Coordinates of C-alpha atoms in Angstrom, one line a residue:
Chain C
X8 CA 20.4 22.3 0.0
X9 CA 21.6 24.9 2.3
X10 CA 18.6 27.4 1.8
X11 CA 16.6 24.3 2.6
X12 CA 18.6 23.2 6.0
X13 CA 18.4 27.0 6.9
X14 CA 15.3 27.6 6.5
X15 CA 14.3 24.5 8.5
X16 CA 15.7 25.6 11.6
X17 CA 14.5 29.0 11.1
X18 CA 11.5 27.5 11.0
X19 CA 11.4 25.8 13.7
X20 CA 13.2 27.9 16.4
X21 CA 9.3 29.4 16.1
X22 CA 9.0 26.3 18.3
X23 CA 11.6 26.7 21.4
X24 CA 11.9 30.4 23.2
X25 CA 15.4 28.6 23.2
X26 CA 17.9 29.8 20.6
X27 CA 19.7 26.6 18.7
X28 CA 23.7 26.9 17.7
X29 CA 25.9 24.6 16.5
X30 CA 28.7 22.6 17.7
X31 CA 31.5 24.5 16.3
X32 CA 34.8 22.3 14.8
X33 CA 36.5 20.4 18.1
X34 CA 33.1 20.4 19.3
X35 CA 32.1 18.1 16.8
X36 CA 35.0 15.6 16.9
X37 CA 34.5 15.9 20.3
X38 CA 31.1 14.5 19.7
X39 CA 31.7 12.3 17.5
X40 CA 34.0 10.4 19.9
X41 CA 31.7 10.2 22.6
X42 CA 29.1 9.3 21.2
X43 CA 30.7 6.5 19.1
X44 CA 33.8 5.4 21.4
X45 CA 35.7 5.7 18.8
X46 CA 39.1 7.2 19.4
X47 CA 40.3 10.0 16.9
X48 CA 43.6 7.9 15.2
X49 CA 45.8 9.6 11.6
X50 CA 42.8 8.4 9.5
X51 CA 40.1 10.1 11.4
X52 CA 42.1 13.6 11.5
X53 CA 43.1 13.5 8.3
X54 CA 39.7 13.8 7.3
X55 CA 38.7 16.2 10.1
X56 CA 41.7 18.3 9.0
X57 CA 40.9 18.4 5.5
X58 CA 37.1 19.3 6.6
X59 CA 38.5 21.8 9.1
X60 CA 37.3 25.3 7.5
X61 CA 34.0 23.7 6.4
X62 CA 33.1 23.1 9.7
X63 CA 31.3 25.6 12.2
X64 CA 33.9 28.0 13.3
X65 CA 31.6 30.1 16.1
X66 CA 28.1 28.2 16.1
X67 CA 26.1 30.5 14.4
X68 CA 23.6 28.6 12.1
X69 CA 24.1 30.9 9.6
X70 CA 27.7 28.1 9.2
X71 CA 25.5 25.1 8.4
X72 CA 26.4 25.6 4.5
X73 CA 26.7 22.1 2.2
X74 CA 30.2 22.1 2.5
X75 CA 29.9 21.8 6.6
X76 CA 27.4 19.5 5.9
X77 CA 29.7 17.5 3.6
X78 CA 32.5 17.5 6.6
X79 CA 30.0 16.7 9.0
X80 CA 28.6 13.3 7.1
X81 CA 32.4 12.5 6.3
X82 CA 33.7 12.8 9.3
X83 CA 30.7 10.9 11.1
X84 CA 30.5 8.2 8.5
X85 CA 34.8 7.0 9.4
X86 CA 33.6 7.2 13.3
X87 CA 30.6 5.2 12.0
X88 CA 32.4 3.1 10.4
X89 CA 35.6 2.3 12.8
X90 CA 32.6 1.7 15.2
X91 CA 30.5 -0.9 13.3
X92 CA 34.4 -2.6 13.2
X93 CA 35.0 -2.3 16.7
X94 CA 31.8 -3.7 17.4
X95 CA 31.9 -6.4 14.8
X96 CA 35.3 -7.7 17.1
X97 CA 33.6 -7.8 20.3
X98 CA 30.8 -10.4 21.7
X99 CA 27.4 -8.3 21.7
X100 CA 27.1 -7.6 25.7
X101 CA 30.6 -6.6 25.3
X102 CA 30.0 -3.8 22.9
X103 CA 29.4 -0.1 23.1
X104 CA 26.1 0.0 21.0
X105 CA 24.6 -2.9 19.5
X106 CA 24.7 -5.0 22.5
X107 CA 21.5 -7.4 21.4
X108 CA 22.5 -8.1 17.6
X109 CA 24.2 -10.7 15.4
X110 CA 26.6 -8.7 12.9
X111 CA 27.6 -11.9 11.8
X112 CA 24.0 -12.7 10.4
X113 CA 23.8 -10.8 6.5
X114 CA 22.7 -7.9 6.8
X115 CA 19.8 -8.3 3.5
X116 CA 18.2 -11.3 5.7
X117 CA 18.0 -9.2 9.0
X118 CA 13.4 -8.7 10.0
X119 CA 11.8 -5.0 11.1
X120 CA 12.6 -6.3 14.2
X121 CA 16.1 -6.5 14.1
X122 CA 16.7 -2.9 12.1
X123 CA 14.5 -1.5 15.1
X124 CA 16.6 -2.8 17.5
X125 CA 19.9 -1.1 15.8
X126 CA 17.7 2.9 15.1
X127 CA 16.2 2.5 18.7
X128 CA 20.5 1.0 20.1
X129 CA 21.9 4.4 18.1
X130 CA 18.6 6.5 18.9
X131 CA 19.4 5.8 22.7
X132 CA 23.2 6.9 22.4
X133 CA 23.4 9.4 19.8
X134 CA 19.9 11.6 20.2
X135 CA 19.0 10.3 24.3
X136 CA 16.3 9.0 23.0
X137 CA 14.6 6.5 21.1
X138 CA 13.3 7.5 17.2
X139 CA 9.8 8.6 17.4
X140 CA 7.7 5.9 14.4
X141 CA 8.2 8.4 11.5
X142 CA 11.4 8.7 11.9
X143 CA 11.8 4.9 12.3
X144 CA 10.5 4.4 9.6
X145 CA 13.1 6.2 7.0
X146 CA 16.2 4.7 9.4
X147 CA 15.2 1.5 8.4
X148 CA 14.0 2.8 4.6
X149 CA 17.9 3.6 4.4
X150 CA 18.9 0.4 6.2
X151 CA 17.5 -2.1 3.9
X152 CA 18.4 0.0 0.4
X153 CA 22.7 -0.3 2.0
X154 CA 21.9 -3.6 2.8
X155 CA 21.5 -4.6 -0.9
X156 CA 24.9 -3.4 -1.9
X157 CA 26.9 -6.6 -2.6
X158 CA 28.2 -8.3 0.3
X159 CA 30.9 -8.0 2.2
X160 CA 29.8 -4.0 2.0
X161 CA 26.6 -3.9 2.7
X162 CA 27.3 -5.5 6.1
X163 CA 29.4 -2.1 6.7
X164 CA 28.0 0.1 5.4
X165 CA 24.0 -0.1 6.4
X166 CA 25.1 -0.4 10.2
X167 CA 27.8 2.5 9.1
X168 CA 25.8 4.3 6.8
X169 CA 22.6 4.1 8.8
X170 CA 24.8 5.3 11.8
X171 CA 26.8 8.3 10.1
X172 CA 22.8 9.4 9.2
X173 CA 21.8 9.4 13.0
X174 CA 24.6 11.2 13.3
X175 CA 24.3 13.8 10.9
X176 CA 21.6 14.6 13.0
X177 CA 20.7 18.8 14.4
X178 CA 20.4 16.4 17.5
X179 CA 23.8 15.7 17.6
X180 CA 25.8 18.9 15.3
X181 CA 23.0 21.7 17.6
X182 CA 23.4 22.8 21.5
Chain J
X5 CA 19.2 13.3 -0.8
X6 CA 15.3 13.3 -0.2
X7 CA 15.5 10.5 2.3
X8 CA 18.4 12.2 4.8
X9 CA 16.3 15.8 3.8
X10 CA 13.0 14.4 5.1
X11 CA 14.8 13.0 8.1
X12 CA 16.5 16.4 9.0
X13 CA 12.9 17.5 8.8
X14 CA 11.3 15.4 11.1
X15 CA 13.7 14.7 13.2
X16 CA 14.4 18.5 13.8
X17 CA 10.6 19.5 14.6
X18 CA 10.7 17.0 17.3
X19 CA 14.0 18.5 18.8
X20 CA 13.0 21.5 18.5
X21 CA 9.7 21.4 20.0
X22 CA 10.7 21.4 23.5
X23 CA 10.7 24.2 26.1
X24 CA 13.0 26.1 26.5
X25 CA 14.4 25.9 29.9
X26 CA 17.4 24.6 32.2
X27 CA 18.0 21.2 31.5
X28 CA 21.1 19.0 32.1
X29 CA 21.6 18.6 28.5
X30 CA 22.3 22.0 27.5
X31 CA 23.9 23.1 30.2
X32 CA 26.7 20.5 29.6
X33 CA 26.7 20.8 25.8
X34 CA 27.4 24.6 26.7
X35 CA 30.1 23.5 29.3
X36 CA 32.0 21.2 27.3
X37 CA 31.1 21.2 24.0
X38 CA 29.8 18.0 23.5
X39 CA 26.4 16.0 23.9
X40 CA 25.7 14.5 27.1
X41 CA 25.0 10.7 26.3
X42 CA 23.8 7.2 28.8
X43 CA 27.2 5.9 28.2
X44 CA 28.8 9.8 30.1
X45 CA 31.0 8.1 33.1
X46 CA 29.6 11.4 35.0
X47 CA 25.7 11.0 33.5
X48 CA 24.4 8.7 36.4
X49 CA 25.8 11.5 39.0
X50 CA 24.0 13.8 36.3
X51 CA 20.8 12.4 36.6
X52 CA 20.8 12.1 40.5
X53 CA 21.4 15.9 40.3
X54 CA 18.8 16.9 37.5
X55 CA 16.0 14.1 39.5
X56 CA 16.2 17.1 42.4
X57 CA 17.0 20.0 40.4
X58 CA 20.1 20.4 41.6
X59 CA 21.8 22.2 38.9
X60 CA 24.6 23.6 41.1
X61 CA 26.2 20.1 42.1
X62 CA 25.7 19.8 38.6
X63 CA 27.8 22.0 37.1
X64 CA 30.5 21.9 39.5
X65 CA 30.9 18.2 39.0
X66 CA 31.1 18.8 34.8
X67 CA 33.9 21.6 35.4
X68 CA 35.5 19.7 37.4
X69 CA 35.7 16.3 36.2
X70 CA 34.9 16.5 32.8
X71 CA 37.9 17.3 30.3
X72 CA 36.6 19.0 27.7
X73 CA 35.1 22.0 29.8
X74 CA 39.6 22.6 29.9
X75 CA 40.3 21.0 26.5
X76 CA 37.4 22.4 24.4
X77 CA 35.8 25.2 26.1
X78 CA 39.2 26.4 28.6
X79 CA 41.3 26.3 25.0
X80 CA 38.4 28.2 22.5
X81 CA 37.6 30.7 25.6
X82 CA 41.4 31.1 25.5
X83 CA 42.1 31.1 22.2
X84 CA 39.1 33.8 20.9
X85 CA 40.6 36.2 24.2
X86 CA 44.1 36.2 23.7
X87 CA 44.8 35.9 19.5
X88 CA 44.4 39.1 17.2
X89 CA 40.5 39.8 16.4
X90 CA 39.7 36.9 18.7
X91 CA 41.1 34.2 16.0
X92 CA 40.0 30.6 17.1
X93 CA 42.2 28.9 15.0
X94 CA 45.1 30.0 16.8
X95 CA 47.1 27.6 18.2
X96 CA 47.3 26.2 21.8
X97 CA 50.7 27.4 23.6
X98 CA 51.9 29.0 26.4
X99 CA 50.0 31.8 26.4
X100 CA 46.6 29.8 26.2
X101 CA 47.7 26.9 28.4
X102 CA 48.3 29.7 30.9
X103 CA 45.1 30.4 30.6
X104 CA 43.6 26.8 31.0
X105 CA 45.5 26.0 33.4
X106 CA 44.5 29.3 36.0
X107 CA 40.8 28.3 35.1
X108 CA 41.8 24.2 36.1
X109 CA 42.7 25.3 39.2
X110 CA 41.1 28.4 40.0
X111 CA 43.6 30.6 39.9
X112 CA 42.5 34.2 40.8
X113 CA 42.4 35.2 37.0
X114 CA 44.2 38.7 37.2
X115 CA 47.3 36.2 38.1
X116 CA 46.9 35.3 34.6
X117 CA 47.8 39.0 33.6
X118 CA 50.6 39.6 36.2
X119 CA 51.8 36.3 37.9
X120 CA 55.4 34.3 37.5
X121 CA 53.9 31.5 36.2
X122 CA 53.4 29.5 32.9
X123 CA 51.2 26.3 32.2
X124 CA 52.7 23.9 30.0
X125 CA 52.4 20.0 29.1
X126 CA 54.6 17.9 31.8
X127 CA 55.3 14.3 32.6
X128 CA 55.7 11.4 30.0
X129 CA 53.1 13.2 26.8
X130 CA 56.3 16.0 26.4
X131 CA 58.2 13.0 25.4
X132 CA 62.2 15.2 26.8
X133 CA 60.9 18.7 25.8
X134 CA 60.6 21.7 28.1
X135 CA 58.6 25.0 27.6
X136 CA 61.0 26.9 26.0
X137 CA 61.2 30.8 25.1
X138 CA 62.5 29.6 21.5
X139 CA 60.0 27.3 20.2
X140 CA 57.0 26.1 20.9
X141 CA 57.5 22.1 19.7
X142 CA 56.7 20.8 23.3
X143 CA 52.7 22.2 22.3
X144 CA 52.9 21.7 19.2
X145 CA 53.3 18.2 19.4
X146 CA 51.2 17.7 22.3
X147 CA 48.3 19.5 19.9
X148 CA 48.5 16.5 17.5
X149 CA 49.2 14.2 20.0
X150 CA 45.8 14.9 21.1
X151 CA 46.6 14.4 24.3
X152 CA 44.4 16.0 27.4
X153 CA 45.8 19.6 28.7
X154 CA 43.4 19.1 31.4
X155 CA 45.0 15.5 32.5
X156 CA 48.5 17.1 31.7
X157 CA 49.1 20.2 31.8
X158 CA 51.1 21.6 35.2
X159 CA 52.4 25.2 36.6
X160 CA 56.1 26.4 36.4
X161 CA 56.5 29.2 38.8
X162 CA 59.0 30.9 38.0
X163 CA 58.0 31.1 34.7
X164 CA 61.6 31.7 33.0
X165 CA 64.9 29.7 35.0
X166 CA 67.0 32.5 32.4
X167 CA 64.9 35.4 33.4
X168 CA 66.2 36.9 36.5
X169 CA 65.1 40.1 36.1
X170 CA 61.9 40.5 37.4
X171 CA 59.7 41.4 34.1
X172 CA 57.5 38.5 34.5
X173 CA 54.3 39.4 34.2
X174 CA 51.9 36.6 33.3
X175 CA 51.1 35.8 29.5
X176 CA 52.1 39.2 29.0
X177 CA 56.0 37.2 29.3
X178 CA 54.7 34.3 27.9
X179 CA 56.7 33.4 24.6
X180 CA 53.2 33.3 22.9
X181 CA 51.9 36.0 23.2
X182 CA 55.4 37.5 22.3
X183 CA 55.2 36.2 19.1
X184 CA 51.9 38.0 18.1
X185 CA 52.7 41.5 19.6
X186 CA 56.1 41.8 20.1
X187 CA 57.3 40.6 16.9
X188 CA 58.6 43.1 14.7
X189 CA 57.0 46.2 14.9
X190 CA 57.3 48.9 17.3
X191 CA 55.3 46.6 20.3
X192 CA 52.8 48.8 20.2
X193 CA 50.1 45.9 19.0
X194 CA 50.8 44.9 22.7
X195 CA 49.0 47.8 24.5
X196 CA 46.2 47.0 21.8
X197 CA 45.9 43.7 22.2
X198 CA 46.6 44.0 26.6
X199 CA 43.7 46.2 26.1
X200 CA 41.4 44.1 24.1
X201 CA 42.0 40.8 25.4
X202 CA 41.2 42.1 29.1
X203 CA 39.2 45.1 28.7
X204 CA 37.4 44.4 25.7
X205 CA 38.3 47.3 24.4
X206 CA 39.1 47.5 20.7
X207 CA 41.1 51.1 20.2
X208 CA 37.9 52.8 18.4
X209 CA 36.8 53.1 21.9
X210 CA 39.9 54.1 24.1
X211 CA 41.8 56.4 21.2
X212 CA 40.7 60.6 22.9
X213 CA 41.4 63.5 21.9
X214 CA 43.5 66.5 23.9
X215 CA 45.8 63.6 25.7
X216 CA 49.8 64.5 26.7
X217 CA 51.3 63.8 23.0
X218 CA 55.0 63.6 25.1
X219 CA 55.2 59.7 24.9
X220 CA 55.1 59.6 21.0
X221 CA 57.9 58.8 20.4
X222 CA 60.1 59.7 16.9
X223 CA 59.0 57.4 14.8
X224 CA 55.9 59.0 14.2
X225 CA 55.5 61.9 11.8
X226 CA 53.7 64.9 13.0
X227 CA 52.5 66.2 10.3
X228 CA 51.7 63.5 7.4
X229 CA 51.7 64.6 3.3
X230 CA 52.8 67.7 4.7
X231 CA 49.1 67.9 7.1
X232 CA 49.7 68.5 11.4
X233 CA 46.0 68.4 11.2
X234 CA 46.1 65.1 10.6
X235 CA 48.8 64.0 13.5
X236 CA 46.7 66.2 16.0
X237 CA 42.8 64.9 14.6
X238 CA 44.0 61.0 13.6
X239 CA 47.7 60.0 15.2
X240 CA 47.0 61.7 18.5
X241 CA 44.0 60.6 19.4
X242 CA 45.5 56.8 19.9
X243 CA 49.3 57.2 19.4
X244 CA 49.1 59.3 22.9
X245 CA 47.8 56.8 25.4
X246 CA 49.6 53.6 23.2
X247 CA 52.9 54.9 23.0
X248 CA 52.4 56.3 26.6
X249 CA 51.5 52.8 27.8
X250 CA 54.1 50.6 25.6
X251 CA 56.6 51.9 27.8
X252 CA 55.8 48.6 30.1
X253 CA 56.8 45.7 27.0
X254 CA 60.1 48.3 26.2
X255 CA 62.5 45.8 27.3
X256 CA 61.1 42.4 25.6
X257 CA 61.4 41.7 21.8
X258 CA 61.4 38.7 19.8
X259 CA 63.6 38.2 17.4
X260 CA 64.5 34.3 15.7
X261 CA 61.6 32.6 16.9
X262 CA 62.4 33.7 20.5
X263 CA 61.4 35.6 23.0
X264 CA 63.8 38.2 25.0
X265 CA 64.2 40.0 27.4
X266 CA 66.5 42.6 27.1
X267 CA 68.5 44.7 29.8
X268 CA 68.3 47.6 27.8
X269 CA 65.7 49.3 25.5
X270 CA 64.8 47.3 22.5
X271 CA 66.4 48.4 19.8
X272 CA 62.8 49.4 17.6
X273 CA 61.8 51.8 20.6
X274 CA 64.2 54.4 19.0
X275 CA 63.7 52.9 15.2
X276 CA 63.5 56.1 12.7
X277 CA 64.4 58.9 14.8
X278 CA 64.4 61.4 11.4
X279 CA 61.0 61.1 11.2
X280 CA 60.7 63.9 14.3
X281 CA 63.2 63.8 15.6
X282 CA 61.9 66.0 19.1
X283 CA 59.5 63.1 19.9
X284 CA 59.8 60.7 22.8
X285 CA 62.9 59.0 23.5
X286 CA 62.4 55.9 25.0
X287 CA 64.9 54.9 28.3
X288 CA 63.8 52.6 30.0
X289 CA 60.2 50.4 30.8
X290 CA 58.2 53.6 32.9
X291 CA 54.7 53.5 31.5
X292 CA 52.2 56.4 31.9
X293 CA 47.9 55.3 31.4
X294 CA 46.6 59.3 30.5
X295 CA 43.8 57.3 29.6
X296 CA 43.6 56.6 33.6
X297 CA 46.1 58.7 35.1
X298 CA 48.2 56.1 36.5
X299 CA 52.2 55.0 35.6
X300 CA 54.3 53.0 36.4
X301 CA 57.3 50.2 34.9
X302 CA 56.9 47.4 33.0
X303 CA 54.9 44.8 32.3
X304 CA 54.3 43.8 35.6
X305 CA 53.3 47.2 37.3
X306 CA 51.0 47.4 33.5
X307 CA 49.2 44.2 34.3
X308 CA 48.6 44.8 37.8
X309 CA 46.8 48.2 36.8
X310 CA 45.4 47.0 33.6
X311 CA 43.5 44.1 36.1
X312 CA 42.6 46.0 38.7
X313 CA 40.7 48.5 36.0
X314 CA 36.5 47.9 37.1
X315 CA 36.5 46.8 32.9
X316 CA 38.3 44.0 33.5
X317 CA 35.7 41.7 35.2
X318 CA 33.0 43.2 32.8
X319 CA 34.9 41.8 30.2
X320 CA 35.5 38.6 31.8
X321 CA 31.9 38.2 31.9
X322 CA 31.5 39.5 28.5
X323 CA 33.5 36.9 27.4
X324 CA 32.4 33.6 29.4
X325 CA 28.4 35.3 28.3
X326 CA 29.9 34.7 24.8
X327 CA 31.2 31.4 25.1
X328 CA 28.6 29.5 26.6
X329 CA 25.6 31.5 25.4
X330 CA 26.5 32.9 22.3
X331 CA 25.3 36.0 23.1
X332 CA 27.0 38.7 22.5
X333 CA 26.3 41.9 25.3
X334 CA 27.4 45.4 26.3
X335 CA 29.9 45.9 29.2
X336 CA 26.8 47.9 30.4
X337 CA 24.4 45.4 30.2
X338 CA 22.6 44.9 34.0
X339 CA 23.2 41.2 33.7
X340 CA 27.2 41.9 32.4
X341 CA 27.5 44.0 35.9
X342 CA 26.1 41.5 38.0
X343 CA 28.1 38.8 36.7
X344 CA 31.0 41.1 37.5
X345 CA 30.5 42.0 40.4
X346 CA 30.1 38.1 41.3
X347 CA 33.3 37.5 40.0
X348 CA 35.2 39.6 42.1
X349 CA 33.2 38.5 45.1
X350 CA 34.5 35.4 44.0
X351 CA 37.9 36.7 43.8
X352 CA 38.2 36.5 40.4
X353 CA 37.8 32.9 40.2
X354 CA 37.1 32.1 36.2
X355 CA 35.1 28.9 36.6
X356 CA 32.9 30.1 39.4
X357 CA 31.7 32.5 36.8
X358 CA 31.4 29.6 33.8
X359 CA 29.0 27.9 36.6
X360 CA 27.2 30.9 37.2
X361 CA 26.6 31.5 34.1
X362 CA 25.9 28.5 33.1
X363 CA 22.5 28.1 35.6
X364 CA 22.0 31.8 34.8
X365 CA 18.7 31.5 33.1
X366 CA 20.0 34.5 31.2
X367 CA 21.7 32.1 29.1
X368 CA 18.9 30.3 27.6
X369 CA 16.7 32.6 27.0

């Protein structure tokens, strides 16, 4: 896993003159906070502290280990879960990201347009752009797989884990 | 796992296809550590600056308004600069807060070394605590609670109400520095730390043969394992300069978690006199820098000397470039030289140095 990811990073550098660096530990925490609009609480800080030593310390790409990715995934999942709970609480217009979706509707019944709306809304906030066709297709598959889980887990998992998948992206963890 | 890996691949290739150039998102990321989003309160202003390519105003806005420039970037900068071996996991203390505060308030960076002030959390977030020579509780609790230093730290001058001996010298008389460098030992580490932190000169680079051994104390064996040559060729090259300068901290100590200002020379300065009875006896806090033929008394004059070295602005420029651009350039690099010159001309304003580096093309290629 580590070799695969590092190879991808190094090979992709050929496309750009700008060196790429990883966000460091607290930078990731602040990035997740600002992207999801979720403030850190004890539960999040416990997850952050548990994975702290695995998260990048200096920002070098060699710090992108499988342990680092797992720590990032756990942290992003925690933020995304709380973001989902916040989004459900508010009326669509008052939400942070999902302002045009009915979150009460069973996710297994969402159509392609609704899933595309979810990924494009998150893409705009998390990545600064709407995911391209290929990424949207992959994300849609992730969402559909998760939506088949039994309820009520499916509802939060489909939205939360799709969110976490998007946060676990070089768009987010590099600078 | 296949889907996420494919996803990472497709996302990353698209992402990195963007050509290297100064763009708002990258500059924002470097200055604050986090990703710029359309939901950011500064986004619209930054976007309007980007449209007319006014990156200078944008960088200033970020440095002034975004709390994470101080809370994340300045904190990391300060911690790496001041802790032993640049340990980024160092704790938040009066020492790190003072650098962050000086950066926030655009204070002459030389004052970080010699000013009679410290920064500490104040107001309702301090929960009745105040900064103390005895503990780090205020900073620990503030840090654990996740409060913003940009918002809540304040300048305290004089540093310590108990201190009427005119010893105050910026971070050198902070509790954080004392815990690192005056705790046990012989205070020689403080010289090594100061040279490393503020002149970017590790001991290997400033040890020198042939300097006077007059100030080398009695606790240093002049013939380790019976070999005088070992002292002459190894020990003396470091201790001549180090012991000469260490006198500056002779009235400072750290015992039982407490920073101590002593009217007398700390006992550790004259410990183990039997090792070499003819060695130097410390009687006051005078110091000599054999490396540049300067001398003075106490930490304040030592800090004054240090902050007026040509290497100080070079070191600050080198550190800021490393912080923002991830480049570990040499002090004699022409880019570092020109940044150091501008830093001096600006009145040693660290915030302006950060902005200058963030705007520099050299940072992104």
